[in-house]
Short mmCIF file of C-alpha atoms and ligand atoms in Angstrom, two decimals:
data_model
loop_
_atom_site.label_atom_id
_atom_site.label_comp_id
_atom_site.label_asym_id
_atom_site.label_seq_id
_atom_site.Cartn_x
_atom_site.Cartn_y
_atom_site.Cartn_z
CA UNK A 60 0.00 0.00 0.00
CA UNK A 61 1.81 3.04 -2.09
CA UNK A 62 1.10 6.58 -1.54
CA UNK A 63 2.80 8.43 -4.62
CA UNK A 64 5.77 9.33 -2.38
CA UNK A 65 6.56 5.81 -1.94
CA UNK A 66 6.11 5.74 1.89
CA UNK A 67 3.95 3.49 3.79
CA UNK A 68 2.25 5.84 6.34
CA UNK A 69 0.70 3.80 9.14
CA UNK A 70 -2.28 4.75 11.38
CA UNK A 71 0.45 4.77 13.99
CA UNK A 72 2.48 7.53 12.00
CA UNK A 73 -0.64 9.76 11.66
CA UNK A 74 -3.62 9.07 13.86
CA UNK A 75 -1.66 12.33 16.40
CA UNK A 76 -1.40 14.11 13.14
CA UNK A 77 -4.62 13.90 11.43
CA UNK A 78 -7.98 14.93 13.08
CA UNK A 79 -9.82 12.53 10.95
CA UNK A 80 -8.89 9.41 8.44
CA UNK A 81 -11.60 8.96 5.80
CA UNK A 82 -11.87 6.35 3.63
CA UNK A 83 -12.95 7.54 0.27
CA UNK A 84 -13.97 5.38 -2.41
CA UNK A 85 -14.08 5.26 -6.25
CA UNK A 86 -12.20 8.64 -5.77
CA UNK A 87 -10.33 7.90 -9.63
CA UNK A 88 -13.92 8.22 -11.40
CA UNK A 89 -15.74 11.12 -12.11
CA UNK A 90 -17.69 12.42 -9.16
CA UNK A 91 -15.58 10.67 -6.56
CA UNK A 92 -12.16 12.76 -8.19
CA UNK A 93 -14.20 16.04 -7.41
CA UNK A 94 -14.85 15.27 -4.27
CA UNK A 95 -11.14 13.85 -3.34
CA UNK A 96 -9.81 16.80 -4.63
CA UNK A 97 -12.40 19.15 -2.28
CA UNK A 98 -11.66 16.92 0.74
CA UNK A 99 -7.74 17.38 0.07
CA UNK A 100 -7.40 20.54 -0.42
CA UNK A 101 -10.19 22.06 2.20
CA UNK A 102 -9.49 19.53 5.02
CA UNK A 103 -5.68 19.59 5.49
CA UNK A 104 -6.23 17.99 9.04
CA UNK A 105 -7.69 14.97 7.71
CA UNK A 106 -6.20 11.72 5.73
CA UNK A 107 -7.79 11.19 2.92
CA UNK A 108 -7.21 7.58 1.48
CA UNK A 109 -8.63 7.03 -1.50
CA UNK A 110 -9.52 3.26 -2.75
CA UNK A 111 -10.46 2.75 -6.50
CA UNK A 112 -10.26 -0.56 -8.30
CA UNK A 113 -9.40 1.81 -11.13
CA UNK A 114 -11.72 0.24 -13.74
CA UNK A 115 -12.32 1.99 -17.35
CA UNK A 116 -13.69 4.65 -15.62
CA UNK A 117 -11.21 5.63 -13.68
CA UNK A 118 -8.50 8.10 -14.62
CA UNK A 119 -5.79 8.31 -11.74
CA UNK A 120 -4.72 11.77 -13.84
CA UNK A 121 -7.25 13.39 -12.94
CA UNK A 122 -5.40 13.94 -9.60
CA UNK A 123 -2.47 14.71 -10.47
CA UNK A 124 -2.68 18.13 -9.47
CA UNK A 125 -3.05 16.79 -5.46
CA UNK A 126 -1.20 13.30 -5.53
CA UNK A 127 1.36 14.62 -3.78
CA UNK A 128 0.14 16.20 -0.77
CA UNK A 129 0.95 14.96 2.62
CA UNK A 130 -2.82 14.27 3.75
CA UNK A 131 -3.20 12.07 0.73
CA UNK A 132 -2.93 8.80 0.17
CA UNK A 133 -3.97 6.27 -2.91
CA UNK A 134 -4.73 2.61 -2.45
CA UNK A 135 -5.48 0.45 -5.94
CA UNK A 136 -8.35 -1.79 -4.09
CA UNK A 137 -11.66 -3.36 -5.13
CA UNK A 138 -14.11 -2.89 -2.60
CA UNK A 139 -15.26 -6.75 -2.79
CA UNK A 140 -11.88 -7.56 -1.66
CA UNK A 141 -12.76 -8.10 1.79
CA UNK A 142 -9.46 -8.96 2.72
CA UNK A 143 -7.91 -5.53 1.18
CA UNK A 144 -10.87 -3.78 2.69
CA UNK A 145 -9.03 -4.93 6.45
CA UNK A 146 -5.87 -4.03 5.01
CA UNK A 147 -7.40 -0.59 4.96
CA UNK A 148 -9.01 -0.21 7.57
CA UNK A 149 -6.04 -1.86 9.77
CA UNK A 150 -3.42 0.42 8.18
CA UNK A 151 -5.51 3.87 8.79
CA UNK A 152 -7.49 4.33 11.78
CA UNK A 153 -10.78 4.86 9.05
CA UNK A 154 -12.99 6.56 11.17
CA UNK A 155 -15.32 7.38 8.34
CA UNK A 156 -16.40 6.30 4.80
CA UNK A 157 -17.34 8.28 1.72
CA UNK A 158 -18.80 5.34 -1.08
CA UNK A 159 -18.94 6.42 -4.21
CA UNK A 160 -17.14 3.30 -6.01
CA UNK A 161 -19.74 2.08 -8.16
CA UNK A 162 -20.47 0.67 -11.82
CA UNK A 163 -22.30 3.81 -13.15
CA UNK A 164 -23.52 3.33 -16.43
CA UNK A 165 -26.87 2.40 -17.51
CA UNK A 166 -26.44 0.73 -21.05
CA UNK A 167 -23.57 -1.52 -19.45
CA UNK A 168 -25.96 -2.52 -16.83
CA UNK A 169 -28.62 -3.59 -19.73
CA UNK A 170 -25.53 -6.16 -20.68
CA UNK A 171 -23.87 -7.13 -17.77
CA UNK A 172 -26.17 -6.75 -15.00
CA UNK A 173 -24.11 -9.49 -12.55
CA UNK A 174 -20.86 -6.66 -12.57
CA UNK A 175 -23.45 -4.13 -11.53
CA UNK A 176 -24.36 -6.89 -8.54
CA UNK A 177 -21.11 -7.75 -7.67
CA UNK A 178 -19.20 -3.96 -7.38
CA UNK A 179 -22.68 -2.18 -6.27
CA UNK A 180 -24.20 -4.65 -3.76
CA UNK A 181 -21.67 -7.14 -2.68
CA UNK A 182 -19.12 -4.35 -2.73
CA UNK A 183 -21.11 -2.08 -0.47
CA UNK A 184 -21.64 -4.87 1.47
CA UNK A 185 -17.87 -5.94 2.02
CA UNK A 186 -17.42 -2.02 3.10
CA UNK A 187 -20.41 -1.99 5.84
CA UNK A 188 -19.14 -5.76 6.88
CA UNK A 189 -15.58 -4.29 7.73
CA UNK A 190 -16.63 -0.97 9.14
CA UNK A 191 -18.47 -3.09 11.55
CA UNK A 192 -15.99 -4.86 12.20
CA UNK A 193 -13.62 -2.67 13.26
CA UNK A 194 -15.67 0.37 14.27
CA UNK A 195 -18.23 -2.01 16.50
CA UNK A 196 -15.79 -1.97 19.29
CA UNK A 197 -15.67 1.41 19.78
CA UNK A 198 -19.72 1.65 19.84
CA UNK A 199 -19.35 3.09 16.59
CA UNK A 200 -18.28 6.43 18.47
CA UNK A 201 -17.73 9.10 16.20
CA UNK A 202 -17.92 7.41 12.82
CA UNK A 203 -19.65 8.00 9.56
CA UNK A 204 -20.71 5.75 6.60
CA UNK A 205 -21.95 7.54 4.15
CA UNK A 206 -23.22 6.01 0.80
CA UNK A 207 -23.58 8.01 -2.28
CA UNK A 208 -27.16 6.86 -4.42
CA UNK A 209 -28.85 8.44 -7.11
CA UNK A 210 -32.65 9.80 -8.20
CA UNK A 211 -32.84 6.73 -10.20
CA UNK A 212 -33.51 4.62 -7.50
CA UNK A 213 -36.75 6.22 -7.19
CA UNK A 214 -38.07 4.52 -10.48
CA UNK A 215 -39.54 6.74 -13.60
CA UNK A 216 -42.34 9.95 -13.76
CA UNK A 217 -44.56 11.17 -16.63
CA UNK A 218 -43.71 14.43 -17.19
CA UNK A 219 -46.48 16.05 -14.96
CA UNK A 220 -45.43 13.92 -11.95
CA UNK A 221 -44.10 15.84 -8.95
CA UNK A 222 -40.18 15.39 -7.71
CA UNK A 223 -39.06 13.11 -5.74
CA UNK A 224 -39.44 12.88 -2.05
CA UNK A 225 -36.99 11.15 0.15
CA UNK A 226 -39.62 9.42 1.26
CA UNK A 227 -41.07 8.13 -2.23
CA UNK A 228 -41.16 4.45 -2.46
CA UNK A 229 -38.04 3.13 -3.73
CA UNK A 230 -39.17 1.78 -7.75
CA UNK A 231 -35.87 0.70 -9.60
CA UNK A 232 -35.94 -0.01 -12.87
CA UNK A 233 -32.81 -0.57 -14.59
CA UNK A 234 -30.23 -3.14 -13.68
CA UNK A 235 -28.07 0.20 -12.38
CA UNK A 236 -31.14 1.59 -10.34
CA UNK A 237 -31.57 -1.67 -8.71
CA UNK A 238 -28.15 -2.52 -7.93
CA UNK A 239 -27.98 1.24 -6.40
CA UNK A 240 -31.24 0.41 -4.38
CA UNK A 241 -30.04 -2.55 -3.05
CA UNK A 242 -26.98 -1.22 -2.09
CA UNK A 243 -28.93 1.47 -0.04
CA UNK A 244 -31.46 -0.93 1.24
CA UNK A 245 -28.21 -2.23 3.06
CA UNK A 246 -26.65 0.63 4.43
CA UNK A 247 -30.29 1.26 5.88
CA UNK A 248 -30.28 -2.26 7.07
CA UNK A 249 -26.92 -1.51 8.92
CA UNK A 250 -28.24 1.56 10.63
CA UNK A 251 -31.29 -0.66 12.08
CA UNK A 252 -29.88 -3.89 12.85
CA UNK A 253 -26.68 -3.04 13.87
CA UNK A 254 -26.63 1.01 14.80
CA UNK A 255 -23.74 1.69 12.32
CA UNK A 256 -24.45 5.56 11.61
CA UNK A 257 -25.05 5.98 7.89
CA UNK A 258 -25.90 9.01 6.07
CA UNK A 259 -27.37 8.93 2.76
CA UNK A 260 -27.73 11.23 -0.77
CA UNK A 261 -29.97 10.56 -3.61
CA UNK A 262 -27.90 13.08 -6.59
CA UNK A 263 -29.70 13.89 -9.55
CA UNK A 264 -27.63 13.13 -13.08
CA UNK A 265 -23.95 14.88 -12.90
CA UNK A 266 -21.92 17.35 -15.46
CA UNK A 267 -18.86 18.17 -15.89
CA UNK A 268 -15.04 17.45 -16.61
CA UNK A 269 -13.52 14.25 -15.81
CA UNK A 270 -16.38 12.13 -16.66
CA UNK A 271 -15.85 9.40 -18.86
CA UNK A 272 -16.71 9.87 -22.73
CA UNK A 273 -19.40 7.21 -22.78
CA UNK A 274 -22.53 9.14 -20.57
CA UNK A 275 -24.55 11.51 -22.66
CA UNK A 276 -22.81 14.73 -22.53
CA UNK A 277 -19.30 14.18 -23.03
CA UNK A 278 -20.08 11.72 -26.34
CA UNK A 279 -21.96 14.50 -27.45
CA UNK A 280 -19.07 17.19 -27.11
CA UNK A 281 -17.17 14.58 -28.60
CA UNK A 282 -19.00 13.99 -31.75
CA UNK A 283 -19.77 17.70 -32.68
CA UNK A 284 -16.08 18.49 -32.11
CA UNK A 285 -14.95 15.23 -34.96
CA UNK A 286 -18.02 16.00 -37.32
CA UNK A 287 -19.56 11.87 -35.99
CA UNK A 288 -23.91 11.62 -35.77
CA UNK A 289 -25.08 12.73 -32.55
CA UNK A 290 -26.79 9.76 -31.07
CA UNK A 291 -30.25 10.42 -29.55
CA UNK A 292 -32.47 7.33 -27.94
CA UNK A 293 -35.70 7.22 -28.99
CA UNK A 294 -37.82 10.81 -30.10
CA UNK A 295 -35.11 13.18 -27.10
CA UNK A 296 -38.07 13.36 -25.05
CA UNK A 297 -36.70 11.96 -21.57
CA UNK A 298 -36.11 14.60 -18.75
CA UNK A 299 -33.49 14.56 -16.80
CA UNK A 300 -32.16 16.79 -14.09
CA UNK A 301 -28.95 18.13 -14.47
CA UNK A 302 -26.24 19.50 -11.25
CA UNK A 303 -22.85 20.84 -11.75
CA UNK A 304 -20.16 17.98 -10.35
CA UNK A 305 -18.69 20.49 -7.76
CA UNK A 306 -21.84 21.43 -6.59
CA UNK A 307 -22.47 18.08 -5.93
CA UNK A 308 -19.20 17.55 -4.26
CA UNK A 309 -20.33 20.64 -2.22
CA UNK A 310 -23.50 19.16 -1.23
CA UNK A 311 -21.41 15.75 0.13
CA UNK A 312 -18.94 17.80 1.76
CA UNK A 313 -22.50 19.14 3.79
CA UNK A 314 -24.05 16.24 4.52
CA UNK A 315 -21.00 14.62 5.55
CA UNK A 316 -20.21 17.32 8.20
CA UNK A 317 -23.48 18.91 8.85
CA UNK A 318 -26.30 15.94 8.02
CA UNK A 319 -28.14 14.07 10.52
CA UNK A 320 -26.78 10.20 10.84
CA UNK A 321 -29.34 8.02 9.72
CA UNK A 322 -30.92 9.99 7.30
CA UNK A 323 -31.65 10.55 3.30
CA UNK A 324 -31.02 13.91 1.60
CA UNK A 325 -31.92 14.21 -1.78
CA UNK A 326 -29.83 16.81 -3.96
CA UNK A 327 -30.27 18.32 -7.51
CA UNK A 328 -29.89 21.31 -9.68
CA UNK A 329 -33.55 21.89 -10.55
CA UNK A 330 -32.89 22.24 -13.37
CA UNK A 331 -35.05 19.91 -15.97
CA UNK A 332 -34.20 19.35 -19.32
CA UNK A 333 -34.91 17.27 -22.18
CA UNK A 334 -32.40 15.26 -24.34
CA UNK A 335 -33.44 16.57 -27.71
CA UNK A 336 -33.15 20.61 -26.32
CA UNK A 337 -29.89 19.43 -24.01
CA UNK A 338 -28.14 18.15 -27.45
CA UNK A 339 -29.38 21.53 -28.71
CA UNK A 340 -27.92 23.50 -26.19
CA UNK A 341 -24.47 21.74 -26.96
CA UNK A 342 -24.25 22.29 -30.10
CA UNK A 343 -25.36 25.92 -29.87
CA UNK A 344 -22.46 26.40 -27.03
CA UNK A 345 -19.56 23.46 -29.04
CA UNK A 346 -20.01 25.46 -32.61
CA UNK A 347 -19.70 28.81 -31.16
CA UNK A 348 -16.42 28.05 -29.23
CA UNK A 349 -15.26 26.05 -32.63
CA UNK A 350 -15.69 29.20 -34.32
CA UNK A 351 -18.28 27.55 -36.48
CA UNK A 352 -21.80 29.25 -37.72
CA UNK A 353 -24.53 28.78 -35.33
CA UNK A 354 -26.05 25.85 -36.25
CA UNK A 355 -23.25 24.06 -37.98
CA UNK A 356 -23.65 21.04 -36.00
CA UNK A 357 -27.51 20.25 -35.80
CA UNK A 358 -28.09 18.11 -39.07
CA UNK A 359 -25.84 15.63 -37.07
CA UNK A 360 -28.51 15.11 -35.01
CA UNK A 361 -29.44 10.93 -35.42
CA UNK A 362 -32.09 9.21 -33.66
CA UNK A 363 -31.50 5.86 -32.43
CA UNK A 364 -33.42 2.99 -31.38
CA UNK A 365 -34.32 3.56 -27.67
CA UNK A 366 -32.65 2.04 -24.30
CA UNK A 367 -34.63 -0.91 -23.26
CA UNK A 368 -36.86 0.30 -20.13
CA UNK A 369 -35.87 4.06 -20.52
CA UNK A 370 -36.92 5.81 -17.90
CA UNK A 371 -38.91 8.91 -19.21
CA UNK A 372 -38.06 11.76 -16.32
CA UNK A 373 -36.73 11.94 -13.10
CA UNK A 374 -37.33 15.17 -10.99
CA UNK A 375 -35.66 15.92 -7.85
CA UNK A 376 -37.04 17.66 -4.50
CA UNK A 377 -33.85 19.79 -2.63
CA UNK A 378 -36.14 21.45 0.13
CA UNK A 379 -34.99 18.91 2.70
CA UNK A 380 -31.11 19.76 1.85
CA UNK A 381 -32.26 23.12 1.33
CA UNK A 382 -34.14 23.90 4.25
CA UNK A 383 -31.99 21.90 6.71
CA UNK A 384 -28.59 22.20 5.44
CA UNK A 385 -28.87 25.50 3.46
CA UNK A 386 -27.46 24.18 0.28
CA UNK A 387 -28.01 25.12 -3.19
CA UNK A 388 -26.63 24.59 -6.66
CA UNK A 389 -24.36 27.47 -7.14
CA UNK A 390 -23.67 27.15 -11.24
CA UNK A 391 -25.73 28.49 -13.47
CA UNK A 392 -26.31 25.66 -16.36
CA UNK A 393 -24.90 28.04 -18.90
CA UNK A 394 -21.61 28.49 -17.66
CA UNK A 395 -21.29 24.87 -16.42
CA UNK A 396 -21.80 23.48 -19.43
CA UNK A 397 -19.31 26.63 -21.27
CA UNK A 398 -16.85 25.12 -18.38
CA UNK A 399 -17.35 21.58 -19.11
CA UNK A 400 -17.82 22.09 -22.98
CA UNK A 401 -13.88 23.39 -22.83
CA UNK A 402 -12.44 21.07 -20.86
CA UNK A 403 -13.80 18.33 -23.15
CA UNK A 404 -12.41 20.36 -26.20
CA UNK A 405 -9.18 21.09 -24.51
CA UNK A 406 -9.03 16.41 -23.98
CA UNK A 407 -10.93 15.75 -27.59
CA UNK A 408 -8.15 18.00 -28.91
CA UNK A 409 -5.56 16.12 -27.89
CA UNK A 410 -6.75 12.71 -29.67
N1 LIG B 641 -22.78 10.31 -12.55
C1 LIG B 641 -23.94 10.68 -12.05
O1 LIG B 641 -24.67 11.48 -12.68
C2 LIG B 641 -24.39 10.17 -10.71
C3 LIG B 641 -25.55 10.72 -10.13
C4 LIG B 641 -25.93 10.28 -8.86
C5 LIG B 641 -25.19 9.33 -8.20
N2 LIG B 641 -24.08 8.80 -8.78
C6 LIG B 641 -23.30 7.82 -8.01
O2 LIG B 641 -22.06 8.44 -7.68
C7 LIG B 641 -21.03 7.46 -7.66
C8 LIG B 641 -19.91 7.85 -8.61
O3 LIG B 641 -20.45 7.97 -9.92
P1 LIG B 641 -19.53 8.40 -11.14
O4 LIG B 641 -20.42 8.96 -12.18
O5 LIG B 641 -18.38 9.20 -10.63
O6 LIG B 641 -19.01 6.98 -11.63
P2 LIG B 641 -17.74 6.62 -12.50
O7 LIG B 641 -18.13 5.41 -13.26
O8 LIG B 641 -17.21 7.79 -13.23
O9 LIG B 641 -16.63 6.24 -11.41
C9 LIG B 641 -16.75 5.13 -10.60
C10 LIG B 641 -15.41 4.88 -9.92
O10 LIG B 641 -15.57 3.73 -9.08
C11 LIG B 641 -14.48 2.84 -9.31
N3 LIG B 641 -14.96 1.47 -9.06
C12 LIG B 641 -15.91 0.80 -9.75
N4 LIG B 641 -16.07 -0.44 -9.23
C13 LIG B 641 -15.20 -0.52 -8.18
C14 LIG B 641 -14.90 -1.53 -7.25
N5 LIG B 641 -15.50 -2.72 -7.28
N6 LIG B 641 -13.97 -1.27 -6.29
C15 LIG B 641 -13.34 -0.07 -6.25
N7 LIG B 641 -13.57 0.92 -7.12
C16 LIG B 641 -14.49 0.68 -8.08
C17 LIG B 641 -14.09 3.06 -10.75
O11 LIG B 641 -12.76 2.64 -11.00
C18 LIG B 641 -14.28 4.55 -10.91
O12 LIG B 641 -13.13 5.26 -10.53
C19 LIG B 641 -21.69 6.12 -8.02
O13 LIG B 641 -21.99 5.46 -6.84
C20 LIG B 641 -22.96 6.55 -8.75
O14 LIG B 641 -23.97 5.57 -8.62
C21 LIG B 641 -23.66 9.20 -10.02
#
């Protein structure tokens, strides 16, 4: 167990040093680099050890620009591995968990729906097993597991149905939203049967850089920028709700800190959009900063037979996180998506 500087700091060397040692995982892949990187950089008195099985998804790179500092540390480790998940936890004195290490993607799930069982459910069961373990004798005094979910578990709406609730009935749908429920349905299970103190977040869909080009809005950038169809399932009527990644990271930094154990905070931009106008919006924003007429891109546009089961909208209520915690989405869609749109240019230019 490696940090980048080579040294093998022990939970002896830094439990004096560090006010907290949190356990991070998936922290190489899209939303979990974001919120590494906040963790790092705001919380110099705590460890951060980050644990990624660094799948396709994962990009170690896109931490380069913290891999060296002192509070952080990076451990190559699949969550199933209950072994490596002791190794962990009996190296650091893990006092809390952050679990975002997940299979994320929809379409994959449609194909390989065990991988989606094994990394989402058995491997947030392997973490809650050895949390238990080791923070059990200590009464669980003082620690946190907090599991990272999604709106999808939630199931589908037509598009007059109101936002989720954190109490609406859980109704998954796809092998991902399933996987994700049962994976929650655990944690929640934990909290009951065994008083481990879990907190919870149900995020609406994610933007930004660092997310890998196979989700909607990167392979979108991507195909305007090399002249390729823009595909579109079915007629581009599905909603979904779209948040900024750091605002997300923001909210998790809250509920980590300031949410109440054993409960569910839902978190979103409200801010509702439909494929077809979302793909519009892109290429109105990816041919300006091309420097091509407004436009240019749109007869790319290609409809394509639709995902099986596609959930038509999901909808998000934040007035728990809202009214509780005080958060709120801070980026306006526009200039996340200007932000995101050249970051993706700045990568796609490269290739
Ligand atoms: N992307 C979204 O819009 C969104 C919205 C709400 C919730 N979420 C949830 O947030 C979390 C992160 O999503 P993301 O979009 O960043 O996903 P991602 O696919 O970009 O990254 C997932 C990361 O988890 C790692 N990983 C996967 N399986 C692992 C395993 N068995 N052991 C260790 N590491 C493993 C991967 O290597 C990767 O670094 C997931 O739990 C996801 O369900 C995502």
């Amino acid at each position: 167990m490696k940090n980048s500087k080579n040294t093998v700091p022990t939970w002896r060397d830094t439990s004096d040093v560090y006010l907290r040692q949190i356990l991070i995982t998936g922290g190489c892949g899209f939303i979990g680099s974001h919120v590494v990187r906040l963790f790092v950089k705001q919380y110099p008195q705590y460890l951060i050890v980050n644990a990624d099985k660094l799948t396709y998804a994962a990009n170690p790179e896109y931490l380069k620009d913290i891999e060296d500092a002192p509070n952080y540390v990076f451990v190559k480790a699949d969550v199933c591995d209950h072994q490596k998940m002791e190794e962990i936890f009996g190296t650091y004195a893990i006092d809390a968990v952050i679990h975002l290490a997940a299979e994320s993607h929809v379409d994959r799930s449609i194909t390989d729906p065990f991988a989606f069982a094994r990394s989402n459910v058995m491997g947030t069961l392997t973490l809650l097993q050895t949390a238990k373990t080791f923070w059990k004798k200590e009464n669980y005094a003082n620690h946190t597991f907090y599991n990272i979910s999604t709106d999808e578990v939630y199931g589908a709406l037509d598009f007059e149905g109101t936002p989720f609730l954190e109490t609406t009935p859980y109704d998954p749908r796809s092998p991902y939203s399933a996987s994700k429920a049962s994976a929650d349905h655990f944690v929640r299970a934990f909290y009951h049967t065994y008083g481990m103190p879990v907190k919870l977040s149900n995020c609406s869909n994610n933007y930004g850089p660092c997310q890998y080009p196979e989700k909607l809005i990167p392979v979108i950038i991507h195909n305007i920028v090399h002249n390729k169809p823009l595909p579109i399932y079915g007629k581009g009527e599905n909603i979904r709700d779209w948040l900024y990644v750091e605002d997300h990271a923001k909210a998790i930094d809250l509920v980590f800190h300031k949410g109440q154990t054993g409960e569910t905070y839902n978190i979103g931009g409200n801010n509702e959009w439909q494929n077809i106008k979302l793909v519009q919006k892109l290429i109105e924003i990816t041919d300006r900063l091309l420097g091509r007429p407004q436009g240019h891109s749109l007869p790319l546009i290609t409809y394509v037979t639709d995902r099986p089961g596609h959930d038509l909208r999901y909808s998000i209520d934040t007035t728990k996180i809202a009214t509780q915690l005080g958060w709120q989405a801070q980026m306006s869609f526009e200039s996340g998506l200007e932000k995101t749109i050249r970051w993706y240019l700045e990568l796609f230019g490269e290739e």
